[in-house]
Amino acid sequence: MNGRLAEALKQGLRKWTESMAGDDLEDRLAGERPENEYGVDPFGFSLEYALSAIGPFVWLYQKYFRVQTFGIEKVPRGRVLLVSNHSGQLPLDGAMIGVAMLTEARPGRAIRSMVMNWVPTLPFVSTFFARVGQIVGTPENCRRLLEKDEAILVFPEGQKAISKLFPLRYQLQDFGQGFMRLALETNTPIVPVAVIGAEEQAPAFVDLKPVAKLLGFPAFPLTPWGLPLPLPTRYRLYFGSPLFFTGRADDDDAELEKKVKVVKAAMQTMIDQGLKARKAVFW
Amino acid sequence: MSDDRAAVVVTGISGNLGRVVAKQLHLSERVLGIDRRPFVGRPKDVEHVQVDLRKKKTDEVFRRNRVKAVIHMGILHDPRMSAEDHHSFNVLGTTRVLECAARYGVKKVVVLSSANVYGPSPNNSNFLTEDAPLMAASRFPSVRDLIEVDMLAHGFFWKHPEIETVVLRPVHIVGPSVKNAPSNYLRLERPWVMSGFDPMVQLIHVEDVGRVLIDALKPGRKGVYNVVGPGEVPLSAVFRELGHRPRSVPHVLARPVLHTLFKYRLASYPPEELDHIQFLCMVDGSRWAAESGWTPRFSMRETIRSVLGE
């Protein structure tokens, strides 16, 4: 009974996904995925599961945030690091970039993103993330996937950016250097991505640090309506031209920092232009 | 015995894996088993010395026979045994075997360790390589001696460059009559699973492990290797394949409940084992595969179903 219910739900969601994104979605995807007879790849990604599970996200993408993408054709084939700004209390910016790459890129690509290592400790969330292709962000995992020519989304500002308070919107926080080391090591192009719209979706004005500590959360920002439920802002995703870097991955921090600054500057420029181009936050 | 060929000593030969190795190996080599348990169903040409590895008599086996190689898997893992006995048997037993190998000019030592030495953890990369730290002891005090055995073998590798030492770390071994924790767990009709957790797992068939151990005897093989079977599957898919119906237990309840059940001897799994069905502990076996040309003979489906005795 339980099994049949789950199966019906899966089929229903799958149909929903296809009604929004086209029923040839699966055929449009790039490359072969190394799935075994149990329908998963070695990392636990399942295309069948993902095509059902993303239904609600495709709806958010098309109907709620009404996402517009610019320059998605600039994302090269093969291994690539998509580097984006991060905001919005819930990682919907990552989900929207994922939906864009899956449904709007030609060919479509199932990208991976790197999650924090507290995700595997969360029930249901951990399984959901693994089946849709999200991986704990260790350098080893990232290296392994890039060597398999996958597309990986990273947020070099890290956790502090997603839970940052409203006055800091569209100001890039400090970048980590890990992504640059990996790019140099695996000879991977970097595509800067600017997400416009997510930074207003859930304005938070205070961060209840003691509550966060109590719950084991990284932060506990409070929106005026309490929960981090997003407003229907309009998302605009800008994909920049790929940046190629050469040099030693184990170089001094100062040397790496120069390269990181190039990426950060490219992103800040794209963000500023995107903000200037839009007429309103909600449409 | 009239056989005067140089022998391969196999410790722990009476266990499931030991018998598998003996049966594969005795066709081509003179096999000399050491185990304190009797060897049921021993092939006629396999010699067996029934002695505790820690005893002086182990030395005699090496002194009296020309030994060219040792396969050491006389390592036990029984959560019910006192920690002291456990530690003594595993660590002192291994120490004695390695000492004998060095003293009596053995050319090859193969030690069976386990991929469990890395330990399941939410911080793990999906595929751990051989240089990953052995973290299992931080959460599982009971496997501390298995790590110690691995380290002893590792140290022996560096101390004796004249001996080819191979340390093998296979993933969960399963098989028709294998009685280890993963095989027993998979045999349960209504096993516990942690609700909302469905980690990817790696299994290997006991006969495939036997083939690896024998392959490791080949000249030139040395070093530390992870060994994987036919691939990775979600735990839920394993139970679906077996037709078992898991019971979903919230992880916050599972730990204290299992702790109590174990304490009153109503469960045979210590609560730390829950980590294995909650977090990842998978390894990258590509080095062994590349250097030895190894591929498993049993498919994923056959490996899973083997616990049912098929």
Coordinates of C-alpha atoms in Angstrom, one line a residue:
Chain A
M1 CA 0.0 0.0 0.0
N2 CA 2.7 2.4 1.1
G3 CA 4.8 1.3 -1.9
R4 CA 2.0 1.8 -4.4
L5 CA 1.2 5.3 -3.0
A6 CA 4.9 6.3 -3.3
E7 CA 4.9 4.9 -6.9
A8 CA 1.8 6.9 -7.8
L9 CA 3.3 10.0 -6.3
K10 CA 6.5 9.5 -8.2
Q11 CA 4.6 9.0 -11.5
G12 CA 2.5 12.1 -10.8
L13 CA 5.4 14.3 -10.1
R14 CA 7.3 13.0 -13.1
K15 CA 4.3 13.9 -15.4
W16 CA 4.2 17.3 -13.8
T17 CA 7.8 17.9 -14.5
E18 CA 7.4 16.8 -18.1
S19 CA 4.3 18.9 -18.6
M20 CA 6.3 22.0 -17.6
A21 CA 9.7 21.2 -19.0
G22 CA 8.7 19.1 -22.1
D23 CA 8.4 15.4 -22.2
D24 CA 11.6 15.1 -24.2
L25 CA 13.5 16.4 -21.2
E26 CA 15.3 13.1 -20.6
D27 CA 16.4 12.8 -24.3
R28 CA 17.8 16.4 -24.3
L29 CA 20.3 15.6 -21.5
A30 CA 23.9 15.4 -22.3
G31 CA 26.0 12.3 -22.2
E32 CA 25.6 8.9 -20.7
R33 CA 25.1 8.6 -17.0
P34 CA 26.8 5.6 -15.5
E35 CA 23.8 4.2 -13.7
N36 CA 23.7 0.6 -12.6
E37 CA 20.8 -1.9 -12.7
Y38 CA 19.5 -0.3 -9.5
G39 CA 19.1 3.1 -11.2
V40 CA 21.8 5.0 -9.4
D41 CA 25.3 6.2 -10.3
P42 CA 28.2 5.5 -7.9
F43 CA 27.5 8.8 -6.1
G44 CA 23.8 7.9 -5.5
F45 CA 22.4 10.2 -8.2
S46 CA 19.2 8.8 -9.8
L47 CA 17.9 10.4 -12.9
E48 CA 14.5 8.8 -12.5
Y49 CA 14.2 10.0 -8.9
A50 CA 15.5 13.5 -9.9
L51 CA 13.0 13.9 -12.8
S52 CA 10.2 13.3 -10.3
A53 CA 11.7 15.2 -7.4
I54 CA 12.4 18.4 -9.3
G55 CA 8.7 18.9 -10.3
P56 CA 8.1 21.5 -7.5
F57 CA 11.4 23.2 -8.4
V58 CA 10.4 23.5 -12.1
W59 CA 7.1 25.0 -10.9
L60 CA 9.0 27.5 -8.7
Y61 CA 11.3 28.2 -11.6
Q62 CA 8.6 28.8 -14.2
K63 CA 5.6 30.1 -12.2
Y64 CA 6.8 31.5 -8.9
F65 CA 10.2 33.1 -9.6
R66 CA 9.6 33.3 -13.3
V67 CA 13.3 32.9 -13.9
Q68 CA 14.9 34.5 -16.9
T69 CA 18.4 33.3 -18.0
F70 CA 21.0 35.2 -20.0
G71 CA 24.0 33.7 -21.6
I72 CA 23.5 30.0 -20.6
E73 CA 25.0 29.0 -24.0
K74 CA 28.3 30.3 -22.8
V75 CA 28.7 27.3 -20.4
P76 CA 31.2 25.1 -22.1
R77 CA 30.8 21.3 -22.5
G78 CA 32.8 19.0 -20.3
R79 CA 34.1 19.8 -16.9
V80 CA 33.2 23.3 -15.6
L81 CA 32.9 25.1 -12.3
L82 CA 29.9 27.4 -12.0
V83 CA 30.7 30.0 -9.4
S84 CA 27.7 32.0 -8.1
N85 CA 26.7 34.5 -5.4
H86 CA 24.6 32.9 -2.6
S87 CA 21.6 34.3 -0.7
G88 CA 18.0 33.9 0.3
Q89 CA 18.1 31.8 3.5
L90 CA 17.1 28.7 1.6
P91 CA 19.4 27.5 -1.2
L92 CA 16.8 28.1 -3.9
D93 CA 19.4 30.0 -5.9
G94 CA 21.3 26.7 -6.3
A95 CA 18.1 24.9 -7.2
M96 CA 17.2 27.5 -9.9
I97 CA 20.6 27.3 -11.5
G98 CA 20.2 23.5 -11.5
V99 CA 16.8 23.7 -13.1
A100 CA 18.1 26.2 -15.7
M101 CA 21.0 23.9 -16.7
L102 CA 18.7 20.9 -16.8
T103 CA 15.8 22.4 -18.8
E104 CA 17.2 25.4 -20.7
A105 CA 20.8 24.5 -21.6
R106 CA 21.2 22.6 -24.9
P107 CA 22.1 19.9 -24.3
G108 CA 20.6 19.8 -20.8
R109 CA 23.0 19.0 -18.0
A110 CA 22.4 17.5 -14.5
I111 CA 24.8 19.6 -12.5
R112 CA 26.1 18.8 -9.1
S113 CA 26.5 21.1 -6.2
M114 CA 28.5 20.9 -3.1
V115 CA 26.6 20.8 0.2
M116 CA 27.9 21.3 3.7
N117 CA 28.7 18.3 5.8
W118 CA 25.8 18.8 8.1
V119 CA 23.4 17.8 5.3
P120 CA 24.3 14.1 5.6
T121 CA 23.2 14.2 9.3
L122 CA 19.6 15.4 8.3
P123 CA 17.0 12.7 7.7
F124 CA 15.2 12.8 4.4
V125 CA 17.2 15.9 3.3
S126 CA 20.3 13.8 3.1
T127 CA 18.6 11.1 0.9
F128 CA 16.9 13.7 -1.3
F129 CA 20.1 15.6 -1.9
A130 CA 22.1 12.5 -2.8
R131 CA 19.5 11.2 -5.3
V132 CA 19.3 14.6 -7.1
G133 CA 23.1 14.7 -7.4
Q134 CA 24.3 16.9 -4.5
I135 CA 27.5 15.9 -2.8
V136 CA 29.3 16.7 0.4
G137 CA 31.8 19.5 -0.6
T138 CA 35.1 17.8 0.1
P139 CA 37.9 18.6 -2.2
E140 CA 38.2 14.9 -3.0
N141 CA 34.6 14.7 -4.2
C142 CA 34.9 17.8 -6.3
R143 CA 38.2 16.6 -7.9
R144 CA 36.7 13.2 -8.7
L145 CA 33.6 14.7 -10.4
L146 CA 35.6 17.2 -12.4
E147 CA 37.8 14.4 -13.6
K148 CA 34.6 12.8 -14.9
D149 CA 33.9 16.0 -16.8
E150 CA 30.9 17.0 -14.7
A151 CA 29.5 20.5 -14.1
I152 CA 29.8 21.6 -10.5
L153 CA 28.1 24.6 -8.8
V154 CA 30.0 26.2 -6.0
F155 CA 29.3 29.2 -3.7
P156 CA 32.7 30.4 -2.7
E157 CA 31.2 32.8 -0.1
G158 CA 30.0 29.7 1.7
Q159 CA 27.3 29.5 4.4
K160 CA 27.7 33.0 5.8
A161 CA 26.4 34.4 2.5
I162 CA 23.1 32.5 2.4
S163 CA 22.1 33.6 5.9
K164 CA 23.4 37.2 5.6
L165 CA 21.1 40.0 6.6
F166 CA 19.2 42.3 4.2
P167 CA 21.5 45.3 4.3
L168 CA 24.3 43.2 2.8
R169 CA 22.3 42.2 -0.3
Y170 CA 24.3 42.0 -3.5
Q171 CA 27.6 42.5 -1.7
L172 CA 29.9 39.6 -2.3
Q173 CA 31.3 38.3 1.0
D174 CA 34.9 36.9 1.3
F175 CA 35.6 34.1 -1.1
G176 CA 37.3 30.8 -0.1
Q177 CA 40.2 29.7 -2.3
G178 CA 39.3 26.0 -2.5
F179 CA 37.4 26.3 -5.8
M180 CA 40.5 28.0 -7.4
R181 CA 42.8 25.3 -6.3
L182 CA 40.5 22.7 -7.7
A183 CA 40.2 24.6 -11.0
L184 CA 43.9 24.8 -11.4
E185 CA 44.5 21.2 -10.4
T186 CA 42.0 19.8 -12.8
N187 CA 42.4 22.4 -15.5
T188 CA 38.7 23.4 -15.3
P189 CA 37.2 26.6 -16.7
I190 CA 35.3 28.8 -14.3
V191 CA 31.9 30.3 -15.4
P192 CA 30.9 33.2 -13.1
V193 CA 27.1 33.3 -12.5
A194 CA 25.1 36.2 -11.0
V195 CA 21.8 35.5 -9.4
I196 CA 19.6 38.6 -9.3
G197 CA 16.3 38.4 -7.3
A198 CA 17.2 35.8 -4.6
E199 CA 18.8 38.3 -2.3
E200 CA 15.3 40.0 -1.8
Q201 CA 13.3 36.8 -1.4
A202 CA 13.6 36.4 2.3
P203 CA 14.9 39.6 3.9
A204 CA 16.3 38.9 7.4
F205 CA 17.1 41.6 9.9
V206 CA 18.4 39.6 12.9
D207 CA 20.3 36.5 13.3
L208 CA 19.3 34.6 16.5
K209 CA 22.7 33.1 17.2
P210 CA 21.8 31.4 20.5
V211 CA 18.8 29.6 18.8
A212 CA 21.1 28.5 16.0
K213 CA 23.5 27.1 18.5
L214 CA 20.8 25.3 20.3
L215 CA 19.5 23.6 17.2
G216 CA 22.9 22.9 15.7
F217 CA 22.2 25.2 12.7
P218 CA 24.9 27.3 11.2
A219 CA 22.7 30.4 11.6
F220 CA 19.1 31.4 12.5
P221 CA 18.2 34.5 10.6
L222 CA 14.6 35.8 11.2
T223 CA 12.5 37.3 8.5
P224 CA 9.6 39.7 9.4
W225 CA 7.2 36.7 9.0
G226 CA 9.5 34.4 11.0
L227 CA 10.1 31.6 8.6
P228 CA 12.5 31.9 5.7
L229 CA 9.7 31.4 3.2
P230 CA 10.6 33.2 0.0
L231 CA 8.6 36.1 -1.6
P232 CA 7.9 35.7 -5.3
T233 CA 10.7 37.9 -6.5
R234 CA 11.7 37.6 -10.1
Y235 CA 15.0 35.7 -10.7
R236 CA 17.4 36.7 -13.3
L237 CA 20.4 34.4 -13.9
Y238 CA 23.4 35.8 -15.8
F239 CA 26.0 33.4 -17.0
G240 CA 29.4 34.9 -17.8
S241 CA 32.1 33.9 -20.3
P242 CA 34.3 31.1 -19.1
L243 CA 37.5 32.1 -17.4
F244 CA 40.6 30.0 -17.8
F245 CA 43.4 30.1 -15.2
T246 CA 46.8 28.6 -15.3
G247 CA 49.3 28.2 -12.5
R248 CA 50.1 25.9 -9.6
A249 CA 47.3 24.7 -7.4
D250 CA 49.7 24.7 -4.3
D251 CA 50.8 28.3 -4.9
D252 CA 50.9 30.8 -2.1
D253 CA 47.6 32.1 -0.8
A254 CA 48.5 35.5 -2.1
E255 CA 49.0 34.3 -5.6
L256 CA 45.7 32.4 -5.5
E257 CA 44.0 35.4 -4.1
K258 CA 44.8 37.4 -7.2
K259 CA 43.1 34.8 -9.4
V260 CA 40.1 34.6 -7.0
K261 CA 39.8 38.4 -7.2
V262 CA 39.4 38.2 -11.0
V263 CA 36.5 35.9 -10.6
K264 CA 35.0 38.0 -7.8
A265 CA 35.3 41.2 -9.9
A266 CA 33.7 39.5 -12.9
M267 CA 30.8 38.4 -10.7
Q268 CA 30.4 41.8 -9.0
T269 CA 30.3 43.5 -12.4
M270 CA 27.6 41.1 -13.6
I271 CA 25.6 41.7 -10.4
D272 CA 25.8 45.5 -10.8
Q273 CA 24.8 45.3 -14.4
G274 CA 22.0 43.0 -13.7
L275 CA 20.7 45.3 -10.9
K276 CA 20.9 48.3 -13.2
A277 CA 19.0 46.5 -16.0
R278 CA 16.0 45.4 -13.9
K279 CA 13.1 47.8 -13.5
A280 CA 11.5 46.1 -10.5
V281 CA 12.2 43.4 -7.9
F282 CA 8.9 41.5 -8.4
W283 CA 8.4 41.5 -12.1
Chain B
M1 CA 53.2 -35.2 5.4
S2 CA 55.4 -36.0 2.5
D3 CA 54.8 -32.8 0.7
D4 CA 58.1 -30.9 0.8
R5 CA 57.1 -27.9 -1.3
A6 CA 57.3 -24.5 0.4
A7 CA 53.9 -23.8 2.0
V8 CA 51.5 -21.0 2.1
V9 CA 50.3 -20.5 5.7
V10 CA 46.7 -19.4 6.1
T11 CA 45.6 -18.1 9.5
G12 CA 42.0 -18.2 10.4
I13 CA 41.5 -21.0 7.9
S14 CA 38.4 -22.5 9.7
G15 CA 36.3 -19.4 9.1
N16 CA 34.1 -18.9 6.0
L17 CA 36.7 -16.9 4.1
G18 CA 39.5 -19.2 5.3
R19 CA 37.7 -22.2 3.8
V20 CA 37.0 -20.4 0.6
V21 CA 40.7 -19.5 0.3
A22 CA 41.8 -23.1 1.2
K23 CA 39.5 -24.5 -1.5
Q24 CA 40.8 -22.2 -4.2
L25 CA 44.4 -22.4 -3.2
H26 CA 45.0 -26.0 -2.4
L27 CA 44.7 -26.9 -6.1
S28 CA 48.0 -25.1 -6.9
E29 CA 49.8 -24.7 -3.6
R30 CA 50.7 -26.5 -0.4
V31 CA 48.3 -25.0 2.1
L32 CA 49.1 -25.0 5.9
G33 CA 46.3 -23.7 8.0
I34 CA 46.5 -22.3 11.5
D35 CA 43.3 -21.8 13.5
R36 CA 42.2 -22.6 17.1
R37 CA 38.9 -23.8 15.7
P38 CA 38.5 -27.2 14.0
F39 CA 38.5 -27.1 10.2
V40 CA 35.2 -28.7 9.1
G41 CA 35.2 -30.1 5.6
R42 CA 39.0 -29.8 5.2
P43 CA 40.3 -31.0 1.8
K44 CA 42.7 -34.0 2.3
D45 CA 45.8 -32.2 1.1
V46 CA 45.3 -29.2 3.3
E47 CA 47.3 -29.4 6.6
H48 CA 45.8 -27.8 9.7
V49 CA 47.4 -27.0 13.0
Q50 CA 44.8 -26.3 15.6
V51 CA 46.5 -23.8 17.8
D52 CA 45.9 -20.3 19.1
L53 CA 47.9 -17.8 17.1
R54 CA 49.3 -16.2 20.2
K55 CA 50.9 -19.5 21.4
K56 CA 54.5 -20.4 21.1
K57 CA 53.4 -23.3 18.9
T58 CA 52.8 -20.9 16.1
D59 CA 56.6 -20.4 15.9
E60 CA 57.0 -24.2 15.5
V61 CA 54.8 -24.2 12.4
F62 CA 57.1 -21.7 10.7
R63 CA 60.3 -23.4 12.0
R64 CA 59.4 -26.9 10.9
N65 CA 58.1 -26.0 7.5
R66 CA 59.5 -24.1 4.6
V67 CA 57.0 -21.2 4.4
K68 CA 57.0 -19.0 1.4
A69 CA 53.9 -16.9 2.1
V70 CA 51.4 -16.0 4.7
I71 CA 47.8 -15.0 4.3
H72 CA 46.8 -13.6 7.7
M73 CA 43.0 -13.3 8.4
G74 CA 43.0 -14.6 11.9
I75 CA 41.3 -11.5 13.0
L76 CA 38.0 -11.7 14.9
H77 CA 35.3 -9.2 15.4
D78 CA 32.7 -10.1 18.1
P79 CA 31.1 -7.3 19.9
R80 CA 30.1 -9.6 22.8
M81 CA 33.6 -10.6 23.6
S82 CA 35.5 -8.7 26.3
A83 CA 37.5 -5.9 24.9
E84 CA 40.6 -7.3 26.5
D85 CA 40.3 -10.7 24.9
H86 CA 39.4 -9.2 21.6
H87 CA 42.4 -6.9 21.6
S88 CA 44.8 -9.6 22.8
F89 CA 43.7 -12.1 20.2
N90 CA 43.8 -9.7 17.3
V91 CA 46.9 -7.6 18.1
L92 CA 49.1 -10.2 19.8
G93 CA 48.1 -12.8 17.2
T94 CA 49.0 -10.4 14.3
T95 CA 52.3 -9.5 16.1
R96 CA 53.3 -13.1 16.4
V97 CA 52.5 -13.9 12.8
L98 CA 54.5 -10.9 11.5
E99 CA 57.4 -11.8 13.8
C100 CA 57.5 -15.3 12.5
A101 CA 57.3 -14.1 8.9
A102 CA 60.3 -11.9 9.4
R103 CA 62.3 -14.5 11.4
Y104 CA 61.8 -17.4 9.1
G105 CA 62.4 -15.7 5.8
V106 CA 58.9 -15.6 4.4
K107 CA 58.8 -13.6 1.2
K108 CA 55.2 -12.6 1.1
V109 CA 52.7 -11.5 3.7
V110 CA 49.1 -10.7 2.9
V111 CA 47.0 -9.2 5.7
L112 CA 43.2 -8.9 5.5
S113 CA 42.1 -5.6 7.0
S114 CA 38.8 -4.0 6.2
A115 CA 37.3 -0.8 4.6
N116 CA 35.6 -0.3 8.0
V117 CA 38.9 1.0 9.3
Y118 CA 38.0 4.4 7.8
G119 CA 34.7 4.5 9.6
P120 CA 31.3 5.9 8.4
S121 CA 30.9 9.6 8.9
P122 CA 28.9 12.5 7.6
N123 CA 32.2 14.2 6.7
N124 CA 33.4 11.4 4.5
S125 CA 34.1 11.9 0.8
N126 CA 32.0 9.5 -1.2
F127 CA 35.0 7.4 -2.2
L128 CA 37.9 7.2 0.3
T129 CA 41.3 6.4 -1.1
E130 CA 44.0 4.4 0.7
D131 CA 45.6 7.5 2.2
A132 CA 42.5 8.6 4.0
P133 CA 42.9 8.7 7.8
L134 CA 41.6 5.6 9.7
M135 CA 38.9 7.4 11.7
A136 CA 36.7 4.5 12.7
A137 CA 38.0 4.4 16.3
S138 CA 36.8 7.9 17.0
R139 CA 33.2 6.6 17.0
F140 CA 33.7 2.8 17.3
P141 CA 36.0 2.0 20.2
S142 CA 35.4 -1.7 19.5
V143 CA 37.1 -1.6 16.1
R144 CA 40.2 0.0 17.6
D145 CA 42.1 -3.3 17.4
L146 CA 41.2 -3.8 13.8
I147 CA 42.9 -0.4 13.1
E148 CA 45.8 -1.5 15.2
V149 CA 46.2 -4.6 13.1
D150 CA 46.1 -2.6 9.9
M151 CA 48.7 -0.2 11.3
L152 CA 50.9 -3.2 12.5
A153 CA 50.8 -4.5 8.9
H154 CA 51.5 -1.1 7.5
G155 CA 54.5 -0.6 9.8
F156 CA 55.7 -4.1 8.8
F157 CA 55.6 -3.1 5.2
W158 CA 58.0 -0.2 5.8
K159 CA 60.2 -2.1 8.3
H160 CA 60.8 -5.1 6.0
P161 CA 61.3 -3.9 2.4
E162 CA 62.7 -7.4 1.6
I163 CA 59.2 -8.9 2.3
E164 CA 56.3 -8.1 -0.1
T165 CA 53.6 -7.0 2.3
V166 CA 50.0 -6.5 1.0
V167 CA 47.3 -5.0 3.2
L168 CA 43.8 -5.5 1.7
R169 CA 40.9 -3.4 2.8
P170 CA 37.8 -5.0 1.3
V171 CA 34.3 -3.5 1.6
H172 CA 31.5 -5.4 3.5
I173 CA 32.0 -9.2 2.8
V174 CA 28.8 -11.1 2.3
G175 CA 28.2 -14.7 1.4
P176 CA 25.9 -17.7 1.9
S177 CA 27.2 -18.9 5.2
V178 CA 29.1 -15.8 6.2
K179 CA 28.2 -14.8 9.8
N180 CA 29.6 -11.3 10.0
A181 CA 27.5 -8.2 11.0
P182 CA 26.7 -7.0 7.5
S183 CA 25.6 -10.5 6.3
N184 CA 23.5 -11.1 9.4
Y185 CA 21.9 -7.7 9.1
L186 CA 21.0 -8.2 5.5
R187 CA 19.4 -11.6 6.4
L188 CA 16.9 -10.0 8.7
E189 CA 13.3 -10.1 7.4
R190 CA 12.3 -6.9 9.2
P191 CA 15.6 -5.0 9.7
W192 CA 15.8 -1.6 11.2
V193 CA 16.7 1.3 8.9
M194 CA 17.1 4.9 10.0
S195 CA 14.1 6.8 8.7
G196 CA 15.1 9.3 6.1
F197 CA 18.6 7.9 5.6
D198 CA 19.5 5.7 2.7
P199 CA 23.3 5.6 2.3
M200 CA 25.0 4.0 -0.6
V201 CA 26.7 0.8 0.3
Q202 CA 29.4 -1.5 -1.2
L203 CA 29.3 -5.2 -0.9
I204 CA 31.7 -7.9 -2.1
H205 CA 31.1 -11.7 -2.4
V206 CA 33.2 -13.9 -0.1
E207 CA 34.5 -15.9 -3.0
D208 CA 35.6 -12.7 -4.8
V209 CA 37.6 -11.8 -1.6
G210 CA 39.2 -15.2 -1.7
R211 CA 40.3 -14.6 -5.3
V212 CA 41.8 -11.3 -4.3
L213 CA 43.7 -12.8 -1.4
I214 CA 45.2 -15.4 -3.7
D215 CA 46.0 -12.9 -6.4
A216 CA 47.9 -10.9 -3.8
L217 CA 50.3 -13.8 -3.5
K218 CA 51.6 -13.0 -7.0
P219 CA 55.2 -11.7 -7.1
G220 CA 55.4 -8.0 -7.3
R221 CA 52.2 -7.2 -5.5
K222 CA 52.8 -5.1 -2.4
G223 CA 51.2 -2.1 -0.6
V224 CA 47.9 -1.1 0.9
Y225 CA 44.8 -1.5 -1.3
N226 CA 41.1 -0.9 -1.0
V227 CA 39.1 -3.7 -2.6
V228 CA 35.6 -3.1 -3.9
G229 CA 33.0 -5.5 -5.4
P230 CA 30.6 -5.0 -8.2
G231 CA 29.7 -1.4 -7.3
E232 CA 27.5 0.8 -5.1
V233 CA 23.8 0.6 -4.3
P234 CA 21.4 2.4 -1.9
L235 CA 20.7 0.3 1.2
S236 CA 17.0 0.4 0.3
A237 CA 17.7 -1.2 -3.0
V238 CA 19.5 -4.1 -1.3
F239 CA 16.4 -4.8 0.8
R240 CA 14.1 -4.5 -2.2
E241 CA 16.3 -7.0 -4.1
L242 CA 16.1 -9.4 -1.1
G243 CA 12.3 -8.9 -0.6
H244 CA 12.8 -7.8 3.0
R245 CA 10.6 -5.1 4.5
P246 CA 12.6 -2.7 6.7
R247 CA 11.2 -1.0 9.7
S248 CA 11.9 2.7 9.7
V249 CA 13.1 4.0 13.0
P250 CA 13.9 7.7 13.7
H251 CA 17.6 7.9 14.3
V252 CA 17.1 10.0 17.5
L253 CA 15.2 7.0 19.0
A254 CA 17.3 4.2 17.5
R255 CA 20.5 5.0 19.4
P256 CA 19.2 5.0 23.0
V257 CA 16.8 2.1 22.3
L258 CA 19.5 -0.1 20.7
H259 CA 21.9 0.9 23.5
T260 CA 19.5 -0.5 26.1
L261 CA 18.6 -3.6 24.0
F262 CA 22.3 -4.3 23.6
K263 CA 23.0 -3.8 27.2
Y264 CA 20.3 -6.4 28.2
R265 CA 21.5 -8.7 25.5
L266 CA 18.3 -8.4 23.5
A267 CA 20.1 -7.2 20.4
S268 CA 23.3 -8.4 18.9
Y269 CA 24.3 -5.1 17.3
P270 CA 26.1 -2.5 19.3
P271 CA 24.6 1.0 18.8
E272 CA 27.7 2.4 17.1
E273 CA 26.9 0.1 14.1
L274 CA 24.0 2.3 13.3
D275 CA 26.5 4.7 11.8
H276 CA 26.9 2.2 9.0
I277 CA 23.2 2.5 8.0
Q278 CA 23.2 6.2 8.4
F279 CA 26.4 7.6 6.9
L280 CA 28.7 6.8 4.1
C281 CA 31.8 4.6 4.3
M282 CA 32.7 3.8 0.7
V283 CA 36.1 3.4 -0.8
D284 CA 37.8 3.8 -4.1
G285 CA 39.1 0.5 -5.2
S286 CA 40.6 1.6 -8.5
R287 CA 44.3 1.2 -7.5
W288 CA 43.9 -2.5 -6.8
A289 CA 41.8 -2.9 -10.0
A290 CA 44.3 -1.1 -12.1
E291 CA 47.4 -2.8 -10.7
S292 CA 46.1 -6.3 -10.6
G293 CA 43.6 -6.3 -13.4
W294 CA 41.0 -7.4 -10.9
T295 CA 37.2 -7.6 -11.7
P296 CA 34.7 -9.2 -9.4
R297 CA 33.2 -12.5 -10.8
F298 CA 29.9 -12.0 -9.0
S299 CA 27.4 -9.4 -10.3
M300 CA 25.7 -6.9 -7.9
R301 CA 22.5 -9.0 -7.9
E302 CA 24.4 -12.2 -7.2
T303 CA 26.4 -10.6 -4.5
I304 CA 23.3 -9.2 -2.7
R305 CA 21.4 -12.4 -3.1
S306 CA 24.3 -14.5 -1.8
V307 CA 23.3 -13.8 1.8
L308 CA 20.1 -15.9 1.2
G309 CA 22.3 -18.9 0.4
E310 CA 21.8 -18.7 -3.4

